[in-house]
């Protein structure tokens, strides 16, 4: 019979040989005893897995029965996270990135809050680490009644979309149709907007339990801005397309306009013709009202609307 863990910690691994040691020490060293560790080797070509496996043998051999290692061809962060989700056995799921690190009592505090509240999602603050300095990032408080505000604020960068700060019940993934992003930019917002939408209860722990490294030059977020914007917009348009014909009452109902405006903006700014790639874009933008709640500034929204009208002719 499959063991039912309280929580599964899912960790994609690719190109992190400089950082995997510190991360694994804090992950495998968690004070909470009932964790399933799911490490997903996304076809890394460096010594990341060797370092991890040596550390397990030398220091954490007693955890072997709770460690699952998945080896797969490189497919990017979203596919690695999906592989981890599909292998998870815990009631709750928590993601972590293998170039970051965690507070040693992070899982214990999350599970204590879960036991106290039975919340669908428990989320917490984080510290951004820049090498020479640290910056505490405090999240806002949301409830099930304000979850749509949470989603809107993630798209507008007023709240954090990071998966690594949100522990959620695995049934939110298994009991609902959850789409997985294709690309590796804003894949967190893509996934978490759906998870939050299906949650009935959310609880905030006002404490930084996670350290998010910002000084890794090999991370996707360190790549060329144009490439990141194109990847991000492509991902979000893909999410929009899943619900386009039934927007009302969907995870993207309140952010559809923001997604469309961003696509128009990045078409203009980066010379990438999203209008050609997505023929519906001009028509949908024509019907999209201006709003101060979008990430795109109002003057640019007006330019996008005019540009969309031009594209219709």
Tab-separated table of C-alpha atoms in Angstrom:
chain	number	residue	atom	x	y	z
A	1	UNK	CA	0.000	0.000	0.000
A	2	UNK	CA	1.327	3.450	-0.924
A	3	UNK	CA	2.471	5.471	2.081
A	4	UNK	CA	0.474	8.647	2.637
A	5	UNK	CA	2.807	11.450	3.624
A	6	UNK	CA	1.623	14.673	5.176
A	7	UNK	CA	3.641	16.713	2.686
A	8	UNK	CA	5.691	16.220	-0.485
A	9	UNK	CA	8.587	18.584	-1.154
A	10	UNK	CA	9.188	18.777	-4.922
A	11	UNK	CA	12.580	19.967	-6.152
A	12	UNK	CA	13.517	20.286	-9.857
A	13	UNK	CA	17.269	20.066	-10.492
A	14	UNK	CA	19.174	21.459	-13.435
A	15	UNK	CA	22.579	23.151	-13.599
A	16	UNK	CA	22.895	23.967	-9.897
A	17	UNK	CA	26.150	22.283	-8.863
A	18	UNK	CA	27.276	25.534	-7.182
A	19	UNK	CA	24.179	25.690	-5.009
A	20	UNK	CA	22.697	22.198	-4.576
A	21	UNK	CA	24.796	21.406	-1.501
A	22	UNK	CA	23.481	24.324	0.558
A	23	UNK	CA	19.947	23.749	-0.631
A	24	UNK	CA	19.961	20.019	0.123
A	25	UNK	CA	21.348	20.602	3.620
A	26	UNK	CA	18.386	22.840	4.440
A	27	UNK	CA	15.799	20.652	2.680
A	28	UNK	CA	16.890	17.257	3.992
A	29	UNK	CA	17.662	18.830	7.367
A	30	UNK	CA	14.051	19.937	7.950
A	31	UNK	CA	12.878	19.420	11.520
A	32	UNK	CA	9.479	18.060	10.442
A	33	UNK	CA	9.693	14.236	10.278
A	34	UNK	CA	7.065	13.182	7.733
A	35	UNK	CA	8.246	14.599	4.381
A	36	UNK	CA	8.413	12.867	1.017
A	37	UNK	CA	11.351	14.389	-0.864
A	38	UNK	CA	10.860	14.339	-4.639
A	39	UNK	CA	13.991	15.359	-6.540
A	40	UNK	CA	13.471	15.697	-10.291
A	41	UNK	CA	16.643	15.482	-12.349
A	42	UNK	CA	15.674	17.464	-15.456
A	43	UNK	CA	18.531	16.065	-17.529
A	44	UNK	CA	21.190	18.159	-15.826
A	45	UNK	CA	24.625	17.908	-17.458
A	46	UNK	CA	26.708	19.081	-14.516
A	47	UNK	CA	27.550	17.431	-11.166
A	48	UNK	CA	24.322	18.473	-9.416
A	49	UNK	CA	22.978	14.928	-9.011
A	50	UNK	CA	26.363	13.524	-8.021
A	51	UNK	CA	26.673	16.117	-5.271
A	52	UNK	CA	23.124	15.458	-4.063
A	53	UNK	CA	23.510	11.677	-4.054
A	54	UNK	CA	26.854	11.875	-2.233
A	55	UNK	CA	25.321	14.118	0.412
A	56	UNK	CA	22.443	11.679	0.906
A	57	UNK	CA	24.860	8.766	1.313
A	58	UNK	CA	27.188	10.605	3.686
A	59	UNK	CA	24.747	12.518	5.868
A	60	UNK	CA	21.110	11.659	5.155
A	61	UNK	CA	21.110	7.915	4.468
A	62	UNK	CA	18.437	7.498	7.155
A	63	UNK	CA	16.029	9.399	4.870
A	64	UNK	CA	16.431	7.125	1.832
A	65	UNK	CA	13.038	5.503	2.270
A	66	UNK	CA	11.435	8.949	1.984
A	67	UNK	CA	13.453	10.148	-0.995
A	68	UNK	CA	12.202	9.761	-4.563
A	69	UNK	CA	14.554	10.629	-7.429
A	70	UNK	CA	13.084	11.036	-10.909
A	71	UNK	CA	15.456	11.093	-13.879
A	72	UNK	CA	14.038	12.586	-17.072
A	73	UNK	CA	15.168	14.218	-20.268
A	74	UNK	CA	15.535	17.973	-20.094
A	75	UNK	CA	12.148	19.583	-20.647
A	76	UNK	CA	12.346	22.774	-18.626
A	77	UNK	CA	11.071	23.799	-15.215
A	78	UNK	CA	7.312	23.368	-15.867
A	79	UNK	CA	7.691	19.773	-17.054
A	80	UNK	CA	9.992	18.983	-14.117
A	81	UNK	CA	7.450	20.353	-11.663
A	82	UNK	CA	4.698	18.324	-13.328
A	83	UNK	CA	6.785	15.163	-13.041
A	84	UNK	CA	7.203	15.905	-9.356
A	85	UNK	CA	3.495	16.561	-8.882
A	86	UNK	CA	2.605	13.287	-10.560
A	87	UNK	CA	4.941	11.408	-8.207
A	88	UNK	CA	3.835	13.219	-5.042
A	89	UNK	CA	2.054	11.214	-2.349
A	90	UNK	CA	1.567	13.885	0.300
A	91	UNK	CA	-1.659	15.498	1.415
A	92	UNK	CA	0.106	18.808	0.859
A	93	UNK	CA	2.639	19.837	-1.792
A	94	UNK	CA	5.440	22.361	-1.504
A	95	UNK	CA	7.869	23.303	-4.269
A	96	UNK	CA	11.432	24.501	-3.821
A	97	UNK	CA	14.115	25.563	-6.282
A	98	UNK	CA	17.479	23.861	-5.903
A	99	UNK	CA	19.543	27.056	-6.080
A	100	UNK	CA	17.738	28.577	-3.084
A	101	UNK	CA	17.508	27.502	0.553
A	102	UNK	CA	14.918	27.091	3.304
A	103	UNK	CA	14.662	27.808	6.996
A	104	UNK	CA	15.193	24.498	8.796
A	105	UNK	CA	11.798	24.713	10.489
A	106	UNK	CA	9.922	25.932	7.392
A	107	UNK	CA	7.957	22.731	6.809
A	108	UNK	CA	7.229	22.299	10.524
A	109	UNK	CA	5.696	25.776	10.699
A	110	UNK	CA	3.682	25.237	7.512
A	111	UNK	CA	2.296	21.915	8.719
A	112	UNK	CA	1.505	23.349	12.158
A	113	UNK	CA	-0.601	25.993	10.422
A	114	UNK	CA	-2.175	23.326	8.203
A	115	UNK	CA	-3.088	21.206	11.227
A	116	UNK	CA	-4.526	24.252	12.978
A	117	UNK	CA	-6.611	25.559	10.055
A	118	UNK	CA	-6.999	22.745	7.477
A	119	UNK	CA	-6.457	25.471	4.871
A	120	UNK	CA	-6.223	24.581	1.201
A	121	UNK	CA	-3.247	26.910	0.784
A	122	UNK	CA	-0.713	28.081	3.355
A	123	UNK	CA	1.577	30.796	2.048
A	124	UNK	CA	4.411	32.714	3.656
A	125	UNK	CA	6.957	35.487	3.208
A	126	UNK	CA	10.451	35.172	1.752
A	127	UNK	CA	13.845	36.818	1.679
A	128	UNK	CA	15.422	37.745	-1.636
A	129	UNK	CA	19.175	37.129	-1.492
A	130	UNK	CA	21.393	39.280	-3.688
A	131	UNK	CA	24.759	38.001	-2.482
A	132	UNK	CA	25.833	41.254	-0.859
A	133	UNK	CA	22.450	42.058	0.685
A	134	UNK	CA	19.126	40.549	1.682
A	135	UNK	CA	15.635	41.967	1.222
A	136	UNK	CA	12.613	40.790	3.240
A	137	UNK	CA	9.474	40.522	1.092
A	138	UNK	CA	6.194	40.539	2.984
A	139	UNK	CA	3.076	39.149	1.357
A	140	UNK	CA	-0.444	40.527	1.717
A	141	UNK	CA	-3.182	38.743	3.614
A	142	UNK	CA	-5.866	36.986	1.572
A	143	UNK	CA	-8.781	34.697	2.338
A	144	UNK	CA	-10.981	32.457	0.232
A	145	UNK	CA	-13.278	35.428	-0.258
A	146	UNK	CA	-10.471	37.596	-1.639
A	147	UNK	CA	-8.644	34.970	-3.683
A	148	UNK	CA	-9.487	36.719	-6.977
A	149	UNK	CA	-7.735	39.823	-5.638
A	150	UNK	CA	-4.724	37.599	-4.981
A	151	UNK	CA	-4.745	36.439	-8.605
A	152	UNK	CA	-5.145	39.986	-9.957
A	153	UNK	CA	-2.327	41.259	-7.749
A	154	UNK	CA	-0.002	38.455	-8.879
A	155	UNK	CA	-0.469	39.561	-12.479
A	156	UNK	CA	0.158	43.171	-11.484
A	157	UNK	CA	3.252	42.339	-9.383
A	158	UNK	CA	1.575	43.545	-6.194
A	159	UNK	CA	1.721	40.031	-4.745
A	160	UNK	CA	4.117	37.173	-5.336
A	161	UNK	CA	3.266	34.454	-7.819
A	162	UNK	CA	6.072	32.205	-6.628
A	163	UNK	CA	5.157	28.557	-6.202
A	164	UNK	CA	7.924	28.204	-3.614
A	165	UNK	CA	6.034	30.284	-1.049
A	166	UNK	CA	2.722	28.433	-1.379
A	167	UNK	CA	2.005	25.044	0.147
A	168	UNK	CA	-1.247	23.618	-1.193
A	169	UNK	CA	-3.399	20.530	-0.844
A	170	UNK	CA	-2.524	18.074	-3.587
A	171	UNK	CA	-6.215	17.484	-4.283
A	172	UNK	CA	-6.408	20.985	-5.805
A	173	UNK	CA	-4.199	19.580	-8.561
A	174	UNK	CA	-5.642	16.073	-8.815
A	175	UNK	CA	-9.352	16.951	-8.498
A	176	UNK	CA	-9.428	19.816	-11.014
A	177	UNK	CA	-8.306	20.411	-14.586
A	178	UNK	CA	-4.993	22.200	-14.085
A	179	UNK	CA	-3.077	23.280	-17.184
A	180	UNK	CA	0.724	23.186	-17.153
A	181	UNK	CA	2.737	25.948	-18.850
A	182	UNK	CA	4.962	25.132	-21.793
A	183	UNK	CA	7.721	27.674	-21.174
A	184	UNK	CA	9.780	28.745	-18.189
A	185	UNK	CA	8.836	32.375	-17.584
A	186	UNK	CA	5.939	33.294	-15.298
A	187	UNK	CA	5.190	29.593	-15.086
A	188	UNK	CA	4.576	30.232	-11.366
A	189	UNK	CA	1.728	32.672	-12.028
A	190	UNK	CA	0.339	30.363	-14.712
A	191	UNK	CA	0.090	27.448	-12.287
A	192	UNK	CA	-0.728	29.260	-9.056
A	193	UNK	CA	-3.551	31.359	-10.511
A	194	UNK	CA	-5.369	28.082	-11.192
A	195	UNK	CA	-4.514	26.502	-7.828
A	196	UNK	CA	-5.636	29.615	-5.926
A	197	UNK	CA	-8.847	29.792	-7.957
A	198	UNK	CA	-9.919	26.321	-6.803
A	199	UNK	CA	-8.919	26.864	-3.166
A	200	UNK	CA	-11.628	27.578	-0.617
A	201	UNK	CA	-9.350	28.703	2.202
A	202	UNK	CA	-6.009	30.528	2.288
A	203	UNK	CA	-3.871	31.275	5.337
A	204	UNK	CA	-0.825	33.550	5.513
A	205	UNK	CA	2.161	32.941	7.772
A	206	UNK	CA	3.742	36.406	8.242
A	207	UNK	CA	7.255	35.023	8.456
A	208	UNK	CA	10.036	34.509	5.906
A	209	UNK	CA	10.560	30.758	5.604
A	210	UNK	CA	12.340	30.728	2.246
A	211	UNK	CA	15.454	32.358	0.771
A	212	UNK	CA	15.157	33.147	-2.930
A	213	UNK	CA	18.544	33.517	-4.606
A	214	UNK	CA	18.806	36.456	-7.015
A	215	UNK	CA	22.542	36.244	-7.702
A	216	UNK	CA	22.544	33.105	-9.868
A	217	UNK	CA	23.735	34.286	-13.323
A	218	UNK	CA	22.488	31.055	-14.936
A	219	UNK	CA	18.859	31.381	-13.851
A	220	UNK	CA	16.172	31.989	-16.455
A	221	UNK	CA	15.357	35.361	-14.895
A	222	UNK	CA	18.911	36.506	-15.657
A	223	UNK	CA	18.437	36.057	-19.397
A	224	UNK	CA	17.797	38.747	-21.994
A	225	UNK	CA	14.755	40.922	-21.171
A	226	UNK	CA	13.259	40.591	-24.659
A	227	UNK	CA	13.474	36.809	-24.497
A	228	UNK	CA	11.916	36.773	-21.030
A	229	UNK	CA	9.038	39.044	-22.083
A	230	UNK	CA	8.283	36.975	-25.180
A	231	UNK	CA	8.367	33.747	-23.159
A	232	UNK	CA	6.189	35.235	-20.424
A	233	UNK	CA	3.602	36.605	-22.857
A	234	UNK	CA	3.475	33.337	-24.792
A	235	UNK	CA	2.831	31.451	-21.552
A	236	UNK	CA	0.081	33.794	-20.401
A	237	UNK	CA	-1.643	33.822	-23.787
A	238	UNK	CA	-1.610	30.031	-23.669
A	239	UNK	CA	-3.342	30.183	-20.278
A	240	UNK	CA	-5.865	32.698	-21.638
A	241	UNK	CA	-6.611	30.443	-24.621
A	242	UNK	CA	-7.619	27.567	-22.322
A	243	UNK	CA	-10.436	29.687	-20.902
A	244	UNK	CA	-11.096	32.135	-23.743
A	245	UNK	CA	-14.444	30.639	-24.735
A	246	UNK	CA	-15.635	30.418	-21.124
A	247	UNK	CA	-14.020	33.335	-19.320
A	248	UNK	CA	-16.800	33.959	-16.822
A	249	UNK	CA	-16.127	32.113	-13.599
A	250	UNK	CA	-12.657	31.017	-14.733
A	251	UNK	CA	-9.222	31.550	-13.135
A	252	UNK	CA	-8.404	34.260	-15.701
A	253	UNK	CA	-11.732	36.100	-15.734
A	254	UNK	CA	-10.326	39.096	-13.840
A	255	UNK	CA	-6.918	39.140	-15.561
A	256	UNK	CA	-7.790	38.483	-19.219
A	257	UNK	CA	-7.514	42.180	-20.057
A	258	UNK	CA	-4.124	42.392	-18.367
A	259	UNK	CA	-2.849	39.420	-20.394
A	260	UNK	CA	-4.088	40.881	-23.677
A	261	UNK	CA	-2.691	44.348	-22.990
A	262	UNK	CA	0.684	42.860	-22.096
A	263	UNK	CA	0.706	40.944	-25.384
A	264	UNK	CA	-0.020	44.119	-27.336
A	265	UNK	CA	2.597	46.074	-25.407
A	266	UNK	CA	5.320	43.503	-25.974
A	267	UNK	CA	4.435	43.265	-29.666
A	268	UNK	CA	5.151	46.975	-29.960
A	269	UNK	CA	8.169	47.137	-27.635
A	270	UNK	CA	10.012	44.025	-28.791
A	271	UNK	CA	9.026	43.741	-32.437
A	272	UNK	CA	7.511	40.304	-31.917
A	273	UNK	CA	4.234	39.995	-33.778
A	274	UNK	CA	1.880	38.309	-31.331
A	275	UNK	CA	-0.952	39.583	-33.528
A	276	UNK	CA	0.175	37.311	-36.361
A	277	UNK	CA	0.767	34.356	-34.060
A	278	UNK	CA	-2.603	34.790	-32.317
A	279	UNK	CA	-5.124	36.005	-34.933
A	280	UNK	CA	-7.800	36.619	-32.307
A	281	UNK	CA	-5.620	39.101	-30.394
A	282	UNK	CA	-6.571	42.280	-32.252
A	283	UNK	CA	-10.293	41.575	-32.010
A	284	UNK	CA	-10.140	40.664	-28.322
A	285	UNK	CA	-8.102	43.779	-27.548
A	286	UNK	CA	-10.651	45.920	-29.337
A	287	UNK	CA	-13.271	44.711	-26.820
A	288	UNK	CA	-10.951	45.104	-23.816
A	289	UNK	CA	-11.618	48.235	-21.721
A	290	UNK	CA	-8.839	50.436	-20.383
A	291	UNK	CA	-8.130	49.864	-16.705
A	292	UNK	CA	-5.766	51.175	-14.057
A	293	UNK	CA	-5.643	47.638	-12.590
A	294	UNK	CA	-3.514	46.313	-15.441
A	295	UNK	CA	0.267	46.131	-15.221
A	296	UNK	CA	0.412	48.030	-18.545
A	297	UNK	CA	0.257	51.796	-17.963
A	298	UNK	CA	-2.839	53.624	-19.214
A	299	UNK	CA	-1.025	55.629	-21.963
A	300	UNK	CA	0.456	52.398	-23.324
A	301	UNK	CA	-2.962	50.736	-23.150
A	302	UNK	CA	-4.321	53.479	-25.406
A	303	UNK	CA	-1.451	52.940	-27.849
A	304	UNK	CA	-2.115	49.194	-27.794
A	305	UNK	CA	-5.799	49.744	-28.537
A	306	UNK	CA	-4.975	51.961	-31.522
A	307	UNK	CA	-2.386	49.462	-32.736
A	308	UNK	CA	-4.945	46.649	-32.442
A	309	UNK	CA	-7.444	48.632	-34.542
A	310	UNK	CA	-4.741	49.079	-37.175
A	311	UNK	CA	-4.092	45.323	-37.134
A	312	UNK	CA	-7.779	44.628	-37.731
A	313	UNK	CA	-7.641	46.391	-41.108
